[in-house]
Amino acid sequence: GAVVSQHPSWVICKSGTSVKIECRSLDFQATTMFWYRQFPKQSLMLMATSNEGSKATYEQGVEKDKFLINHASLTLSTLTVTSAHPEDSSFYICSARDRGRNYGYTFGSGTRLTVV
Amino acid sequence: AQSVTQPDIHITVSEGASLELRCNYSYGATPYLFWYVQSPGQGLQLLLKYFSGDTLVQGIKGFEAEFKRSQSSFNLRKPSVHWSDAAEYFCAGGWDYGGSQGNLIFGKGTKLSVKP
């Protein structure tokens, strides 16, 4: 079945530094990838949608200069949290849509980011 | 605007008892619908999905869901719950935009606890 690999699974960084999270589709081509943020005991909130080879579309209220998204290939998208602050601490999950399957959304295992 | 509602925040059932988790959607067009399960600190695992055809959908781990257009519902059921089913369950819906499949919109989730 379709597999999405997300790394790292957890990361601790100092305030003011940047962190990159990778999302790879291992056995399918993902024309579109989605990045979600999940606060404790809450649902997933869409941050942005990225299409391969084009700029990401950010949801209202999400700072595009803080959360940089790159989707340079059909199998890789990255989310970089720049100048991280403690309020950026959260669980980040990516999802990739398999263009070869109808309604085929596969989620990564998530990244727990803690900014100290 | 599209929305997905899970009316129950927390449900507790006894092991071996039946389970039904509720999900409703709102918007004119019929969405494609999903149920995911999430264990603490983990990503999302797809239980089942509906996008057309038979309104009773079978999923993994003994789960099933029934799409009822008249009630705008897609409730998840399991005849006999196991202790390992304790987790957070998310219902999600997606809508086509001019032939393109958009992002998923998630309900707030239902936490399932299982009593021995």
Tab-separated table of C-alpha atoms in Angstrom:
chain	number	residue	atom	x	y	z
A	1	GLY	CA	0.000	0.000	0.000
A	2	ALA	CA	0.884	3.656	-0.189
A	3	VAL	CA	3.450	4.755	2.365
A	4	VAL	CA	4.467	8.237	3.426
A	5	SER	CA	7.648	8.619	5.424
A	6	GLN	CA	7.963	11.661	7.650
A	7	HIS	CA	11.172	12.644	9.410
A	8	PRO	CA	12.147	13.386	12.042
A	9	SER	CA	9.524	11.866	14.296
A	10	TRP	CA	10.484	14.255	17.040
A	11	VAL	CA	12.839	17.198	17.366
A	12	ILE	CA	13.820	19.620	20.098
A	13	CYS	CA	15.341	22.911	19.064
A	14	LYS	CA	16.349	26.171	20.625
A	15	SER	CA	14.295	29.280	20.208
A	16	GLY	CA	15.385	31.252	17.148
A	17	THR	CA	16.690	28.297	15.179
A	18	SER	CA	15.127	26.667	12.117
A	19	VAL	CA	13.871	23.130	11.762
A	20	LYS	CA	13.207	21.178	8.580
A	21	ILE	CA	10.667	18.373	8.382
A	22	GLU	CA	10.654	15.996	5.428
A	23	CYS	CA	7.742	14.149	3.935
A	24	ARG	CA	8.389	11.474	1.303
A	25	SER	CA	6.013	9.303	-0.636
A	26	LEU	CA	7.846	5.998	-0.907
A	27	ASP	CA	5.915	4.036	-3.485
A	28	PHE	CA	3.783	6.528	-5.347
A	29	GLN	CA	3.908	9.938	-6.927
A	30	ALA	CA	2.319	12.705	-4.938
A	31	THR	CA	1.280	15.655	-7.029
A	32	THR	CA	-0.152	17.309	-3.956
A	33	MET	CA	0.979	17.291	-0.365
A	34	PHE	CA	-0.746	18.819	2.614
A	35	TRP	CA	0.743	20.022	5.877
A	36	TYR	CA	-1.304	19.941	9.040
A	37	ARG	CA	-0.712	21.106	12.561
A	38	GLN	CA	-2.256	19.443	15.561
A	39	PHE	CA	-2.317	20.892	19.053
A	40	PRO	CA	-2.727	18.549	22.026
A	41	LYS	CA	-6.144	16.954	22.156
A	42	GLN	CA	-7.294	18.870	19.109
A	43	SER	CA	-8.025	18.096	15.523
A	44	LEU	CA	-5.814	18.569	12.504
A	45	MET	CA	-5.703	22.064	11.074
A	46	LEU	CA	-4.580	22.489	7.499
A	47	MET	CA	-1.632	24.825	7.215
A	48	ALA	CA	-0.866	24.691	3.529
A	49	THR	CA	-1.254	22.768	0.304
A	50	SER	CA	1.691	22.250	-1.972
A	51	ASN	CA	1.663	21.130	-5.564
A	52	GLU	CA	4.799	19.771	-7.135
A	53	GLY	CA	6.749	22.482	-8.872
A	54	SER	CA	4.667	25.401	-7.722
A	55	LYS	CA	4.322	27.638	-4.703
A	56	ALA	CA	2.386	26.421	-1.726
A	57	THR	CA	-1.045	27.767	-0.915
A	58	TYR	CA	-1.314	28.776	2.717
A	59	GLU	CA	-4.423	28.831	4.835
A	60	GLN	CA	-5.556	32.073	6.356
A	61	GLY	CA	-3.566	32.975	9.420
A	62	VAL	CA	-0.545	30.829	8.566
A	63	GLU	CA	2.632	32.852	8.102
A	64	LYS	CA	4.240	31.763	4.865
A	65	ASP	CA	7.545	33.376	5.775
A	66	LYS	CA	7.685	31.371	8.970
A	67	PHE	CA	6.539	28.046	7.574
A	68	LEU	CA	8.441	27.533	4.346
A	69	ILE	CA	7.182	24.725	2.164
A	70	ASN	CA	9.058	23.230	-0.746
A	71	HIS	CA	7.690	20.541	-3.049
A	72	ALA	CA	10.433	20.191	-5.628
A	73	SER	CA	9.710	16.626	-6.688
A	74	LEU	CA	6.792	14.234	-6.925
A	75	THR	CA	8.011	12.330	-3.891
A	76	LEU	CA	9.338	14.957	-1.508
A	77	SER	CA	7.943	17.952	0.306
A	78	THR	CA	9.619	19.805	3.145
A	79	LEU	CA	8.332	22.128	5.822
A	80	THR	CA	10.851	24.462	7.414
A	81	VAL	CA	9.884	26.243	10.586
A	82	THR	CA	12.064	29.352	10.605
A	83	SER	CA	13.098	31.248	13.704
A	84	ALA	CA	11.127	28.849	15.837
A	85	HIS	CA	9.527	30.009	19.069
A	86	PRO	CA	7.931	28.026	21.896
A	87	GLU	CA	4.458	28.739	20.508
A	88	ASP	CA	5.450	26.814	17.374
A	89	SER	CA	5.731	23.666	19.467
A	90	SER	CA	3.183	21.270	18.082
A	91	PHE	CA	2.612	18.032	16.210
A	92	TYR	CA	3.039	18.449	12.458
A	93	ILE	CA	1.618	15.884	10.039
A	94	CYS	CA	1.985	15.695	6.297
A	95	SER	CA	-0.356	14.004	3.871
A	96	ALA	CA	0.292	13.042	0.285
A	97	ARG	CA	-2.283	12.468	-2.386
A	98	ASP	CA	-1.602	9.642	-4.785
A	99	ARG	CA	-2.478	10.838	-8.262
A	100	GLY	CA	-2.790	7.246	-9.372
A	101	ARG	CA	-5.582	6.443	-6.939
A	102	ASN	CA	-8.913	8.084	-6.536
A	103	TYR	CA	-9.185	9.900	-3.228
A	104	GLY	CA	-5.937	8.364	-2.123
A	105	TYR	CA	-4.665	10.348	0.838
A	106	THR	CA	-1.882	8.892	2.947
A	107	PHE	CA	-0.563	10.442	6.123
A	108	GLY	CA	2.904	10.517	7.563
A	109	SER	CA	3.534	9.467	11.140
A	110	GLY	CA	3.948	13.038	12.309
A	111	THR	CA	6.700	15.150	13.837
A	112	ARG	CA	6.626	16.333	17.421
A	113	LEU	CA	8.381	19.720	17.528
A	114	THR	CA	9.387	21.174	20.869
A	115	VAL	CA	10.989	24.599	20.944
A	116	VAL	CA	12.816	25.460	24.146
B	1	ALA	CA	-18.520	26.458	3.878
B	2	GLN	CA	-17.810	22.805	4.206
B	3	SER	CA	-17.623	21.311	7.659
B	4	VAL	CA	-17.402	17.957	9.371
B	5	THR	CA	-18.874	17.501	12.821
B	6	GLN	CA	-18.244	14.809	15.369
B	7	PRO	CA	-20.764	15.471	18.142
B	8	ASP	CA	-19.143	13.218	20.731
B	9	ILE	CA	-15.856	14.346	22.233
B	10	HIS	CA	-15.344	11.269	24.403
B	11	ILE	CA	-17.045	7.886	24.455
B	12	THR	CA	-16.456	5.018	26.842
B	13	VAL	CA	-17.604	1.507	26.037
B	14	SER	CA	-17.036	-1.845	27.658
B	15	GLU	CA	-14.857	-4.367	25.936
B	16	GLY	CA	-17.012	-6.601	23.784
B	17	ALA	CA	-19.778	-4.043	23.467
B	18	SER	CA	-20.820	-2.496	20.193
B	19	LEU	CA	-19.657	0.931	19.124
B	20	GLU	CA	-21.025	3.719	17.004
B	21	LEU	CA	-19.182	6.988	16.436
B	22	ARG	CA	-21.130	9.764	14.820
B	23	CYS	CA	-20.071	12.013	11.973
B	24	ASN	CA	-22.066	14.610	10.051
B	25	TYR	CA	-21.060	16.837	7.197
B	26	SER	CA	-22.498	20.011	5.834
B	27	TYR	CA	-22.358	21.429	2.328
B	28	GLY	CA	-24.532	20.967	-0.711
B	29	ALA	CA	-22.419	18.494	-2.621
B	30	THR	CA	-21.742	14.993	-1.365
B	31	PRO	CA	-18.200	14.702	-0.131
B	32	TYR	CA	-15.928	11.751	-0.142
B	33	LEU	CA	-15.684	10.620	3.446
B	34	PHE	CA	-13.027	9.013	5.571
B	35	TRP	CA	-12.522	7.621	9.024
B	36	TYR	CA	-9.047	7.669	10.536
B	37	VAL	CA	-7.692	6.403	13.829
B	38	GLN	CA	-4.828	7.987	15.727
B	39	SER	CA	-2.936	6.551	18.668
B	40	PRO	CA	-1.123	9.006	20.987
B	41	GLY	CA	1.877	10.597	19.303
B	42	GLN	CA	1.220	8.789	16.048
B	43	GLY	CA	0.050	9.672	12.607
B	44	LEU	CA	-3.310	8.777	11.131
B	45	GLN	CA	-4.284	5.341	9.942
B	46	LEU	CA	-7.085	5.023	7.411
B	47	LEU	CA	-9.916	2.783	8.573
B	48	LEU	CA	-12.184	3.167	5.570
B	49	LYS	CA	-13.412	5.602	2.968
B	50	TYR	CA	-16.462	6.251	0.866
B	51	PHE	CA	-16.706	8.104	-2.393
B	52	SER	CA	-19.396	6.334	-4.384
B	53	GLY	CA	-21.286	3.092	-4.750
B	54	ASP	CA	-22.430	0.916	-1.889
B	55	THR	CA	-23.304	3.104	1.075
B	56	LEU	CA	-22.136	0.501	3.588
B	57	VAL	CA	-18.365	0.470	3.605
B	58	GLN	CA	-16.193	-2.177	5.193
B	59	GLY	CA	-12.857	-1.206	6.638
B	60	ILE	CA	-9.933	-2.656	8.488
B	61	LYS	CA	-9.977	-3.984	12.044
B	62	GLY	CA	-13.639	-4.970	11.803
B	63	PHE	CA	-14.957	-1.429	11.345
B	64	GLU	CA	-17.704	-0.418	8.979
B	65	ALA	CA	-19.451	2.842	8.195
B	66	GLU	CA	-22.708	3.720	6.530
B	67	PHE	CA	-23.251	6.781	4.399
B	68	LYS	CA	-26.736	8.230	4.733
B	69	ARG	CA	-27.342	11.104	2.380
B	70	SER	CA	-30.691	12.017	3.952
B	71	GLN	CA	-28.992	12.541	7.303
B	72	SER	CA	-25.681	13.881	5.968
B	73	SER	CA	-24.035	11.278	8.137
B	74	PHE	CA	-21.232	8.754	7.949
B	75	ASN	CA	-21.247	6.909	11.258
B	76	LEU	CA	-18.576	4.419	12.166
B	77	ARG	CA	-19.551	1.121	13.759
B	78	LYS	CA	-17.962	-1.954	15.219
B	79	PRO	CA	-19.974	-4.874	16.624
B	80	SER	CA	-17.515	-5.832	19.360
B	81	VAL	CA	-14.872	-3.469	20.685
B	82	HIS	CA	-11.440	-4.651	21.759
B	83	TRP	CA	-9.235	-2.901	24.316
B	84	SER	CA	-6.771	-2.131	21.534
B	85	ASP	CA	-9.400	0.023	19.831
B	86	ALA	CA	-8.926	2.742	22.444
B	87	ALA	CA	-7.663	5.752	20.466
B	88	GLU	CA	-8.761	9.003	18.871
B	89	TYR	CA	-11.006	8.712	15.841
B	90	PHE	CA	-11.322	11.368	13.184
B	91	CYS	CA	-13.911	11.714	10.498
B	92	ALA	CA	-12.874	13.714	7.446
B	93	GLY	CA	-14.511	14.903	4.289
B	94	GLY	CA	-13.220	16.121	0.965
B	95	TRP	CA	-14.972	17.901	-1.854
B	96	ASP	CA	-14.186	18.060	-5.542
B	97	TYR	CA	-13.462	21.459	-7.024
B	98	GLY	CA	-13.990	21.521	-10.741
B	99	GLY	CA	-12.773	17.967	-11.049
B	100	SER	CA	-9.830	18.468	-8.710
B	101	GLN	CA	-9.740	16.773	-5.322
B	102	GLY	CA	-9.190	19.273	-2.528
B	103	ASN	CA	-7.815	18.940	0.959
B	104	LEU	CA	-9.552	17.015	3.699
B	105	ILE	CA	-11.553	18.758	6.395
B	106	PHE	CA	-11.448	17.038	9.731
B	107	GLY	CA	-13.922	16.773	12.551
B	108	LYS	CA	-12.669	17.527	16.044
B	109	GLY	CA	-12.259	13.879	16.848
B	110	THR	CA	-13.817	11.425	19.271
B	111	LYS	CA	-11.718	9.848	21.944
B	112	LEU	CA	-12.660	6.239	22.571
B	113	SER	CA	-11.944	4.648	25.929
B	114	VAL	CA	-12.534	0.941	26.491
B	115	LYS	CA	-13.428	-0.444	29.906
B	116	PRO	CA	-12.261	-3.961	30.741
